[in-house]
Coordinates of C-alpha atoms in Angstrom, one line a residue:
D1 CA 102.3 -10.7 135.7
F2 CA 104.3 -7.4 136.0
M3 CA 103.7 -4.5 138.3
I4 CA 104.7 -1.2 136.9
W5 CA 104.5 1.9 139.2
T6 CA 102.4 4.6 137.7
G7 CA 105.0 7.2 138.6
G8 CA 107.7 5.2 136.8
G9 CA 111.0 4.2 138.3
H10 CA 110.1 0.7 139.6
I11 CA 108.8 -2.6 138.3
A12 CA 108.2 -6.0 140.1
I13 CA 106.9 -9.4 139.2
V14 CA 103.8 -11.1 140.8
D15 CA 105.3 -14.4 141.8
W16 CA 102.2 -16.1 143.3
V17 CA 98.5 -15.4 143.7
W18 CA 97.2 -16.6 147.0
S19 CA 93.6 -15.6 147.3
M20 CA 91.0 -12.9 147.1
V21 CA 90.8 -10.9 150.4
D22 CA 87.5 -9.4 149.3
D23 CA 85.9 -8.5 146.0
K24 CA 88.5 -5.8 145.1
T25 CA 91.6 -7.0 146.8
V26 CA 94.0 -9.9 146.0
K27 CA 96.8 -11.3 148.2
V28 CA 100.0 -12.0 146.2
D29 CA 103.8 -12.6 146.6
V30 CA 105.9 -10.0 144.8
C31 CA 109.5 -10.4 143.6
Q32 CA 111.7 -7.3 143.0
S33 CA 115.1 -5.8 143.5
S34 CA 115.5 -2.7 145.6
S35 CA 116.8 -1.2 148.8
G36 CA 114.4 -1.6 151.7
E37 CA 114.5 -3.9 154.7
Q38 CA 116.4 -6.3 152.4
I39 CA 118.9 -5.0 149.9
G40 CA 118.8 -6.6 146.4
P41 CA 116.6 -9.3 145.1
Q42 CA 113.7 -10.1 147.5
C43 CA 110.3 -11.7 147.8
N44 CA 107.5 -9.9 149.7
E45 CA 104.9 -12.3 150.8
F46 CA 101.2 -11.6 151.3
V47 CA 101.1 -8.2 149.6
H48 CA 97.5 -6.9 149.1
L49 CA 96.7 -5.2 145.8
R50 CA 93.4 -3.3 145.8
E51 CA 91.6 -2.4 142.6
G52 CA 91.6 1.3 142.0
S53 CA 90.3 3.6 139.2
I54 CA 90.8 3.6 135.5
D55 CA 93.2 6.3 134.3
G56 CA 92.8 8.6 131.3
S57 CA 94.4 6.0 129.0
G58 CA 91.9 3.3 130.0
R59 CA 94.3 1.3 132.1
R60 CA 93.1 0.0 135.5
Q61 CA 95.2 1.1 138.5
Y62 CA 95.8 -0.8 141.6
Y63 CA 97.3 0.3 144.9
I64 CA 99.2 -1.6 147.5
S65 CA 96.9 -1.6 150.6
H66 CA 99.3 -3.9 152.6
R67 CA 103.0 -4.1 151.9
G68 CA 103.5 -7.7 153.0
S69 CA 106.5 -9.4 154.7
P70 CA 109.2 -8.3 154.7
R71 CA 107.6 -4.9 154.0
M72 CA 107.9 -3.8 150.4
P73 CA 110.2 -0.7 150.2
V74 CA 107.9 1.0 147.7
D75 CA 104.1 1.4 147.6
G76 CA 101.7 3.5 145.7
H77 CA 99.7 3.0 142.6
V78 CA 100.6 0.3 140.0
Y79 CA 99.5 -1.2 136.7
V80 CA 99.4 -4.9 136.5
M81 CA 100.3 -6.1 133.1
R82 CA 100.6 -9.6 131.5
R83 CA 102.8 -10.6 128.7
N84 CA 101.4 -13.4 126.4
G85 CA 103.4 -16.6 126.7
F86 CA 105.2 -15.5 129.9
F87 CA 104.6 -18.3 132.3
W88 CA 106.3 -21.2 134.1

C-alpha cells in the first residue's frame, strides 16, 4: 500500500502490517526516503496509523499517531492507497 500525504510533497510505502492497536489504529512498518534522523532510504518500524475522517472527495484520511522508530521525519494526514497487482 502507498501512503500519500494529503498536503502533497511526500509518499511512502507500507512495508509490513503488524497488528491492530485498537479498533481504529493499525501498527505498520513504513519505507520512505527523506531527510530526518536518517538521511536517504529508511524503514520506520511500528508506526501507528489512526483512522480519521472522510474528505470532500470521499477518501478516508488517516493520521500518524505514533511516528515509530527511528522517528518518521514527517507526520500529518495521509491517504492509504492500494494498486491492484502490486504485491510481493
